Amino acid sequence: MQTLEITRPDDWHIHLRDGEVLNHTVADASRYFGRVIVMPNLTPPVRNLAEARAYRQRIEQALPASGHKLQPLMVLYLTDNTQPEDIAAAAASDVVYAAKLYPAGATTNSDSGVTRIEKLYPVLESMEKHGLPLLVHGEVTDAEIDIFDREARFIDRYLRNICLQFPALKVVLEHITTADAAQFVSESAENVAATITAHHLLYNRNHMLAGGIRPHYYCLPILKRNTHQQALIAAATSASPKFFLGTDSAPHARHRKETSCGCAGCYTAYAAIELYAEAFETAGKLDKLEAFASFYGPDFYGLPRNTDTIILQKNSWTAPEQLPLGGDTIYPLRGGEQLHWQIA
Ligand SMILES: NC(=O)N[C@@H](CC(=O)O)C(=O)O
Ligand SMILES: [Zn+2]
Ligand SMILES: [Zn+2]
């Protein structure tokens, strides 16, 4: 049987949610990830160091007693009221590792997000000064802009300018979905990077919309056409340290996705590295998986790489059709279908 041993990976973008759900999301994420960058889009969001510390404690309480110990790296949610002092306090802590920009209304639980990005500039200045990375959900929110164009528009309207105004600010364009985003990041300075999800490497919008509408493929930014998928595969497997693993595993109870107006988000934490391995293998670039999953993320954040390893085996198995999520159930991405890699 083919096996692949790689340095323990980290997940630089995950949604663990809160409350009883943590028992399931944290157990899945802690199977082999060393560290996770925990998204702050709770209701209410995680706005300051005290809230981040309290949330980290709730996550740590949900860690399974046995097995590997996951390290949650917390993120502040930027609002119109975030102050430079909030950034200074967070950056000085060993709790918060980044702050997240959600344009108001762009995605799940983003109602408290920033309404005028220019007003955030004193906060960005403080982040640049303190070396706290800015994580970006890069989509404009204008009703008249086509949903498939929203990422590219965000780059042109806001991101270029942010990078020009704050040349030393570390920026991660999260869950990129377009050739435009991959190109922008490639051409930017080395302090500008991107995370790429497994589902954007494995799928394009045909998988979601052709032959029937599949709500479990619906996420934001939305899956784009095949040419964009190919550009993302090229970026992820290019051995550029600017592109690294961020699952954007985003659980929503099954009844909230299989409905007339369903939530955005794909749940992949139950088989994340397994799905990435498949995408890299299909591209003929399995040898590039380790650096993408385990080296470039910590390098960018200025953290040490993990020192132990995990082993993947080429072995087909059927993904569960549903999983528990607190008192609800969730339909994981690929549920009921064959997966081709497994953790030894
Ligand atoms: N990606 C998604 O489709 N959903 C995420 C939010 C986000 O990362 O934008 C969620 O919190 O559900
Ligand atoms: Zn997002
Ligand atoms: Zn996300």
mmCIF file of N, CA, C and O in Angstrom, residues 182-247:
data_model
loop_
_atom_site.group_PDB
_atom_site.id
_atom_site.type_symbol
_atom_site.label_atom_id
_atom_site.label_comp_id
_atom_site.label_asym_id
_atom_site.label_seq_id
_atom_site.Cartn_x
_atom_site.Cartn_y
_atom_site.Cartn_z
ATOM 1 N N ALA A 182 -5.022 34.422 -7.148
ATOM 2 C CA ALA A 182 -3.733 33.723 -7.159
ATOM 3 C C ALA A 182 -2.660 34.609 -7.796
ATOM 4 O O ALA A 182 -1.537 34.709 -7.302
ATOM 5 N N GLN A 183 -3.035 35.283 -8.871
ATOM 6 C CA GLN A 183 -2.077 36.152 -9.553
ATOM 7 C C GLN A 183 -1.721 37.364 -8.695
ATOM 8 O O GLN A 183 -0.553 37.732 -8.577
ATOM 9 N N PHE A 184 -2.729 37.965 -8.076
ATOM 10 C CA PHE A 184 -2.460 39.115 -7.210
ATOM 11 C C PHE A 184 -1.469 38.743 -6.098
ATOM 12 O O PHE A 184 -0.504 39.469 -5.845
ATOM 13 N N VAL A 185 -1.707 37.619 -5.458
ATOM 14 C CA VAL A 185 -0.838 37.195 -4.354
ATOM 15 C C VAL A 185 0.564 36.883 -4.883
ATOM 16 O O VAL A 185 1.567 37.303 -4.303
ATOM 17 N N SER A 186 0.645 36.175 -5.989
ATOM 18 C CA SER A 186 1.955 35.844 -6.578
ATOM 19 C C SER A 186 2.776 37.088 -6.865
ATOM 20 O O SER A 186 3.979 37.104 -6.642
ATOM 21 N N GLU A 187 2.102 38.113 -7.364
ATOM 22 C CA GLU A 187 2.822 39.322 -7.787
ATOM 23 C C GLU A 187 3.072 40.308 -6.650
ATOM 24 O O GLU A 187 3.764 41.295 -6.836
ATOM 25 N N SER A 188 2.488 40.048 -5.489
ATOM 26 C CA SER A 188 2.664 40.955 -4.348
ATOM 27 C C SER A 188 3.967 40.644 -3.620
ATOM 28 O O SER A 188 4.644 39.657 -3.913
ATOM 29 N N ALA A 189 4.281 41.491 -2.645
ATOM 30 C CA ALA A 189 5.489 41.287 -1.841
ATOM 31 C C ALA A 189 5.354 40.012 -1.012
ATOM 32 O O ALA A 189 4.271 39.424 -0.907
ATOM 33 N N GLU A 190 6.446 39.592 -0.387
ATOM 34 C CA GLU A 190 6.442 38.293 0.280
ATOM 35 C C GLU A 190 5.578 38.284 1.548
ATOM 36 O O GLU A 190 5.250 37.218 2.068
ATOM 37 N N ASN A 191 5.182 39.476 2.036
ATOM 38 C CA ASN A 191 4.305 39.526 3.210
ATOM 39 C C ASN A 191 2.825 39.427 2.848
ATOM 40 O O ASN A 191 1.966 39.654 3.693
ATOM 41 N N VAL A 192 2.525 39.082 1.593
ATOM 42 C CA VAL A 192 1.140 38.859 1.159
ATOM 43 C C VAL A 192 1.002 37.401 0.719
ATOM 44 O O VAL A 192 1.736 36.943 -0.159
ATOM 45 N N ALA A 193 0.083 36.680 1.377
ATOM 46 C CA ALA A 193 -0.068 35.241 1.123
ATOM 47 C C ALA A 193 -1.550 34.892 0.982
ATOM 48 O O ALA A 193 -2.414 35.775 1.043
ATOM 49 N N ALA A 194 -1.824 33.608 0.799
ATOM 50 C CA ALA A 194 -3.223 33.165 0.657
ATOM 51 C C ALA A 194 -3.376 31.761 1.216
ATOM 52 O O ALA A 194 -2.446 30.956 1.160
ATOM 53 N N THR A 195 -4.564 31.489 1.738
ATOM 54 C CA THR A 195 -4.922 30.104 2.050
ATOM 55 C C THR A 195 -5.803 29.578 0.921
ATOM 56 O O THR A 195 -6.492 30.337 0.238
ATOM 57 N N ILE A 196 -5.756 28.255 0.744
ATOM 58 C CA ILE A 196 -6.591 27.598 -0.272
ATOM 59 C C ILE A 196 -7.268 26.404 0.382
ATOM 60 O O ILE A 196 -6.626 25.613 1.085
ATOM 61 N N THR A 197 -8.565 26.261 0.158
ATOM 62 C CA THR A 197 -9.319 25.149 0.755
ATOM 63 C C THR A 197 -9.174 23.884 -0.099
ATOM 64 O O THR A 197 -8.823 23.962 -1.286
ATOM 65 N N ALA A 198 -9.499 22.747 0.503
ATOM 66 C CA ALA A 198 -9.507 21.501 -0.269
ATOM 67 C C ALA A 198 -10.648 21.515 -1.288
ATOM 68 O O ALA A 198 -10.483 21.060 -2.424
ATOM 69 N N HIS A 199 -11.797 22.066 -0.882
ATOM 70 C CA HIS A 199 -12.934 22.004 -1.816
ATOM 71 C C HIS A 199 -12.741 22.884 -3.046
ATOM 72 O O HIS A 199 -13.205 22.538 -4.123
ATOM 73 N N HIS A 200 -12.018 24.002 -2.905
ATOM 74 C CA HIS A 200 -11.780 24.806 -4.110
ATOM 75 C C HIS A 200 -10.732 24.169 -5.024
ATOM 76 O O HIS A 200 -10.648 24.511 -6.205
ATOM 77 N N LEU A 201 -9.927 23.249 -4.477
ATOM 78 C CA LEU A 201 -8.987 22.499 -5.330
ATOM 79 C C LEU A 201 -9.696 21.334 -6.020
ATOM 80 O O LEU A 201 -9.332 20.941 -7.128
ATOM 81 N N LEU A 202 -10.691 20.773 -5.357
ATOM 82 C CA LEU A 202 -11.337 19.559 -5.879
ATOM 83 C C LEU A 202 -12.532 19.848 -6.787
ATOM 84 O O LEU A 202 -12.901 19.015 -7.607
ATOM 85 N N TYR A 203 -13.133 21.022 -6.632
ATOM 86 C CA TYR A 203 -14.411 21.268 -7.303
ATOM 87 C C TYR A 203 -14.447 22.610 -8.016
ATOM 88 O O TYR A 203 -13.688 23.522 -7.696
ATOM 89 N N ASN A 204 -15.388 22.694 -8.947
ATOM 90 C CA ASN A 204 -15.733 23.975 -9.557
ATOM 91 C C ASN A 204 -17.256 24.082 -9.558
ATOM 92 O O ASN A 204 -17.952 23.187 -9.069
ATOM 93 N N ARG A 205 -17.774 25.158 -10.153
ATOM 94 C CA ARG A 205 -19.218 25.415 -9.999
ATOM 95 C C ARG A 205 -20.093 24.383 -10.696
ATOM 96 O O ARG A 205 -21.260 24.224 -10.338
ATOM 97 N N ASN A 206 -19.547 23.675 -11.663
ATOM 98 C CA ASN A 206 -20.334 22.595 -12.278
ATOM 99 C C ASN A 206 -20.694 21.531 -11.258
ATOM 100 O O ASN A 206 -21.785 20.958 -11.296
ATOM 101 N N HIS A 207 -19.755 21.233 -10.353
ATOM 102 C CA HIS A 207 -20.040 20.214 -9.348
ATOM 103 C C HIS A 207 -21.225 20.624 -8.476
ATOM 104 O O HIS A 207 -21.954 19.787 -7.967
ATOM 105 N N MET A 208 -21.404 21.906 -8.308
ATOM 106 C CA MET A 208 -22.466 22.421 -7.437
ATOM 107 C C MET A 208 -23.791 22.577 -8.173
ATOM 108 O O MET A 208 -24.856 22.429 -7.576
ATOM 109 N N LEU A 209 -23.712 22.871 -9.496
ATOM 110 C CA LEU A 209 -24.922 23.320 -10.196
ATOM 111 C C LEU A 209 -25.366 22.472 -11.380
ATOM 112 O O LEU A 209 -26.504 22.599 -11.813
ATOM 113 N N ALA A 210 -24.480 21.627 -11.936
ATOM 114 C CA ALA A 210 -24.877 20.875 -13.129
ATOM 115 C C ALA A 210 -25.526 19.563 -12.723
ATOM 116 O O ALA A 210 -25.003 18.845 -11.873
ATOM 117 N N GLY A 211 -26.679 19.265 -13.318
ATOM 118 C CA GLY A 211 -27.358 17.997 -13.045
ATOM 119 C C GLY A 211 -28.091 17.980 -11.721
ATOM 120 O O GLY A 211 -28.431 16.916 -11.213
ATOM 121 N N GLY A 212 -28.326 19.151 -11.137
ATOM 122 C CA GLY A 212 -29.003 19.231 -9.838
ATOM 123 C C GLY A 212 -28.225 20.182 -8.946
ATOM 124 O O GLY A 212 -27.009 20.331 -9.105
ATOM 125 N N ILE A 213 -28.937 20.835 -8.018
ATOM 126 C CA ILE A 213 -28.262 21.810 -7.159
ATOM 127 C C ILE A 213 -27.844 21.143 -5.854
ATOM 128 O O ILE A 213 -28.641 20.494 -5.194
ATOM 129 N N ARG A 214 -26.578 21.262 -5.526
ATOM 130 C CA ARG A 214 -26.024 20.544 -4.365
ATOM 131 C C ARG A 214 -25.629 21.534 -3.278
ATOM 132 O O ARG A 214 -24.551 22.119 -3.320
ATOM 133 N N PRO A 215 -26.501 21.689 -2.301
ATOM 134 C CA PRO A 215 -26.280 22.728 -1.289
ATOM 135 C C PRO A 215 -25.035 22.506 -0.444
ATOM 136 O O PRO A 215 -24.502 23.461 0.111
ATOM 137 N N HIS A 216 -24.549 21.267 -0.374
ATOM 138 C CA HIS A 216 -23.372 21.034 0.481
ATOM 139 C C HIS A 216 -22.077 21.487 -0.195
ATOM 140 O O HIS A 216 -21.029 21.496 0.439
ATOM 141 N N TYR A 217 -22.159 21.895 -1.464
ATOM 142 C CA TYR A 217 -21.005 22.474 -2.148
ATOM 143 C C TYR A 217 -21.059 24.002 -2.091
ATOM 144 O O TYR A 217 -20.175 24.669 -2.613
ATOM 145 N N TYR A 218 -22.099 24.524 -1.492
ATOM 146 C CA TYR A 218 -22.261 25.975 -1.460
ATOM 147 C C TYR A 218 -21.458 26.572 -0.312
ATOM 148 O O TYR A 218 -21.687 26.247 0.858
ATOM 149 N N CYS A 219 -20.516 27.416 -0.665
ATOM 150 C CA CYS A 219 -19.691 28.101 0.332
ATOM 151 C C CYS A 219 -19.394 29.484 -0.220
ATOM 152 O O CYS A 219 -19.692 29.781 -1.365
ATOM 153 N N LEU A 220 -18.806 30.316 0.610
ATOM 154 C CA LEU A 220 -18.368 31.632 0.165
ATOM 155 C C LEU A 220 -16.876 31.790 0.433
ATOM 156 O O LEU A 220 -16.426 31.373 1.501
ATOM 157 N N PRO A 221 -16.108 32.375 -0.455
ATOM 158 C CA PRO A 221 -16.533 32.751 -1.804
ATOM 159 C C PRO A 221 -16.956 31.497 -2.599
ATOM 160 O O PRO A 221 -16.369 30.430 -2.442
ATOM 161 N N ILE A 222 -17.948 31.699 -3.448
ATOM 162 C CA ILE A 222 -18.590 30.583 -4.143
ATOM 163 C C ILE A 222 -17.603 29.912 -5.119
ATOM 164 O O ILE A 222 -16.673 30.546 -5.616
ATOM 165 N N LEU A 223 -17.808 28.618 -5.364
ATOM 166 C CA LEU A 223 -17.001 27.897 -6.357
ATOM 167 C C LEU A 223 -17.116 28.609 -7.704
ATOM 168 O O LEU A 223 -18.202 29.012 -8.106
ATOM 169 N N LYS A 224 -15.980 28.719 -8.377
ATOM 170 C CA LYS A 224 -15.942 29.416 -9.664
ATOM 171 C C LYS A 224 -15.816 28.394 -10.808
ATOM 172 O O LYS A 224 -15.860 27.190 -10.585
ATOM 173 N N ARG A 225 -15.602 28.917 -12.023
ATOM 174 C CA ARG A 225 -15.506 28.028 -13.179
ATOM 175 C C ARG A 225 -14.194 27.242 -13.148
ATOM 176 O O ARG A 225 -13.250 27.584 -12.445
ATOM 177 N N ASN A 226 -14.152 26.209 -13.960
ATOM 178 C CA ASN A 226 -13.032 25.280 -14.016
ATOM 179 C C ASN A 226 -11.664 25.939 -14.210
ATOM 180 O O ASN A 226 -10.669 25.516 -13.622
ATOM 181 N N THR A 227 -11.609 27.008 -15.015
ATOM 182 C CA THR A 227 -10.310 27.644 -15.257
ATOM 183 C C THR A 227 -9.741 28.220 -13.959
ATOM 184 O O THR A 227 -8.526 28.217 -13.745
ATOM 185 N N HIS A 228 -10.625 28.718 -13.109
ATOM 186 C CA HIS A 228 -10.163 29.229 -11.811
ATOM 187 C C HIS A 228 -9.691 28.081 -10.920
ATOM 188 O O HIS A 228 -8.678 28.190 -10.233
ATOM 189 N N GLN A 229 -10.440 26.997 -10.930
ATOM 190 C CA GLN A 229 -10.007 25.819 -10.163
ATOM 191 C C GLN A 229 -8.602 25.401 -10.597
ATOM 192 O O GLN A 229 -7.732 25.127 -9.759
ATOM 193 N N GLN A 230 -8.356 25.372 -11.893
ATOM 194 C CA GLN A 230 -7.035 24.974 -12.399
ATOM 195 C C GLN A 230 -5.952 25.947 -11.924
ATOM 196 O O GLN A 230 -4.845 25.540 -11.576
ATOM 197 N N ALA A 231 -6.269 27.229 -11.868
ATOM 198 C CA ALA A 231 -5.295 28.227 -11.398
ATOM 199 C C ALA A 231 -4.981 28.015 -9.917
ATOM 200 O O ALA A 231 -3.838 28.188 -9.476
ATOM 201 N N LEU A 232 -5.987 27.625 -9.150
ATOM 202 C CA LEU A 232 -5.767 27.375 -7.715
ATOM 203 C C LEU A 232 -4.903 26.134 -7.520
ATOM 204 O O LEU A 232 -4.007 26.113 -6.665
ATOM 205 N N ILE A 233 -5.159 25.095 -8.312
ATOM 206 C CA ILE A 233 -4.344 23.880 -8.229
ATOM 207 C C ILE A 233 -2.896 24.218 -8.570
ATOM 208 O O ILE A 233 -1.960 23.799 -7.879
ATOM 209 N N ALA A 234 -2.727 25.017 -9.620
ATOM 210 C CA ALA A 234 -1.360 25.408 -10.012
ATOM 211 C C ALA A 234 -0.679 26.169 -8.888
ATOM 212 O O ALA A 234 0.497 25.932 -8.577
ATOM 213 N N ALA A 235 -1.402 27.086 -8.237
ATOM 214 C CA ALA A 235 -0.814 27.878 -7.150
ATOM 215 C C ALA A 235 -0.456 26.982 -5.961
ATOM 216 O O ALA A 235 0.655 27.049 -5.426
ATOM 217 N N ALA A 236 -1.384 26.129 -5.568
ATOM 218 C CA ALA A 236 -1.174 25.298 -4.369
ATOM 219 C C ALA A 236 -0.010 24.332 -4.557
ATOM 220 O O ALA A 236 0.700 24.011 -3.605
ATOM 221 N N THR A 237 0.187 23.867 -5.774
ATOM 222 C CA THR A 237 1.219 22.854 -6.031
ATOM 223 C C THR A 237 2.493 23.471 -6.609
ATOM 224 O O THR A 237 3.384 22.755 -7.061
ATOM 225 N N SER A 238 2.585 24.806 -6.576
ATOM 226 C CA SER A 238 3.700 25.490 -7.237
ATOM 227 C C SER A 238 4.950 25.577 -6.380
ATOM 228 O O SER A 238 5.964 26.088 -6.833
ATOM 229 N N ALA A 239 4.851 25.124 -5.106
ATOM 230 C CA ALA A 239 5.976 25.262 -4.164
ATOM 231 C C ALA A 239 6.292 26.724 -3.892
ATOM 232 O O ALA A 239 7.415 27.062 -3.536
ATOM 233 N N SER A 240 5.299 27.599 -4.056
ATOM 234 C CA SER A 240 5.459 28.988 -3.620
ATOM 235 C C SER A 240 5.038 29.061 -2.164
ATOM 236 O O SER A 240 3.941 28.607 -1.802
ATOM 237 N N PRO A 241 5.893 29.656 -1.304
ATOM 238 C CA PRO A 241 5.550 29.750 0.122
ATOM 239 C C PRO A 241 4.391 30.692 0.404
ATOM 240 O O PRO A 241 3.958 30.810 1.549
ATOM 241 N N LYS A 242 3.860 31.354 -0.626
ATOM 242 C CA LYS A 242 2.740 32.269 -0.445
ATOM 243 C C LYS A 242 1.406 31.553 -0.333
ATOM 244 O O LYS A 242 0.399 32.166 0.003
ATOM 245 N N PHE A 243 1.352 30.266 -0.681
ATOM 246 C CA PHE A 243 0.082 29.550 -0.683
ATOM 247 C C PHE A 243 0.147 28.401 0.307
ATOM 248 O O PHE A 243 1.034 27.547 0.200
ATOM 249 N N PHE A 244 -0.773 28.400 1.278
ATOM 250 C CA PHE A 244 -0.741 27.328 2.267
ATOM 251 C C PHE A 244 -2.138 26.894 2.687
ATOM 252 O O PHE A 244 -3.143 27.474 2.258
ATOM 253 N N LEU A 245 -2.173 25.868 3.509
ATOM 254 C CA LEU A 245 -3.416 25.164 3.828
ATOM 255 C C LEU A 245 -4.311 25.950 4.794
ATOM 256 O O LEU A 245 -3.874 26.360 5.859
ATOM 257 N N GLY A 246 -5.554 26.123 4.405
ATOM 258 C CA GLY A 246 -6.591 26.653 5.287
ATOM 259 C C GLY A 246 -7.885 26.005 4.845
ATOM 260 O O GLY A 246 -8.366 26.260 3.745
ATOM 261 N N THR A 247 -8.437 25.128 5.670
ATOM 262 C CA THR A 247 -9.573 24.328 5.194
ATOM 263 C C THR A 247 -10.833 25.147 4.991
ATOM 264 O O THR A 247 -11.668 24.815 4.170
#
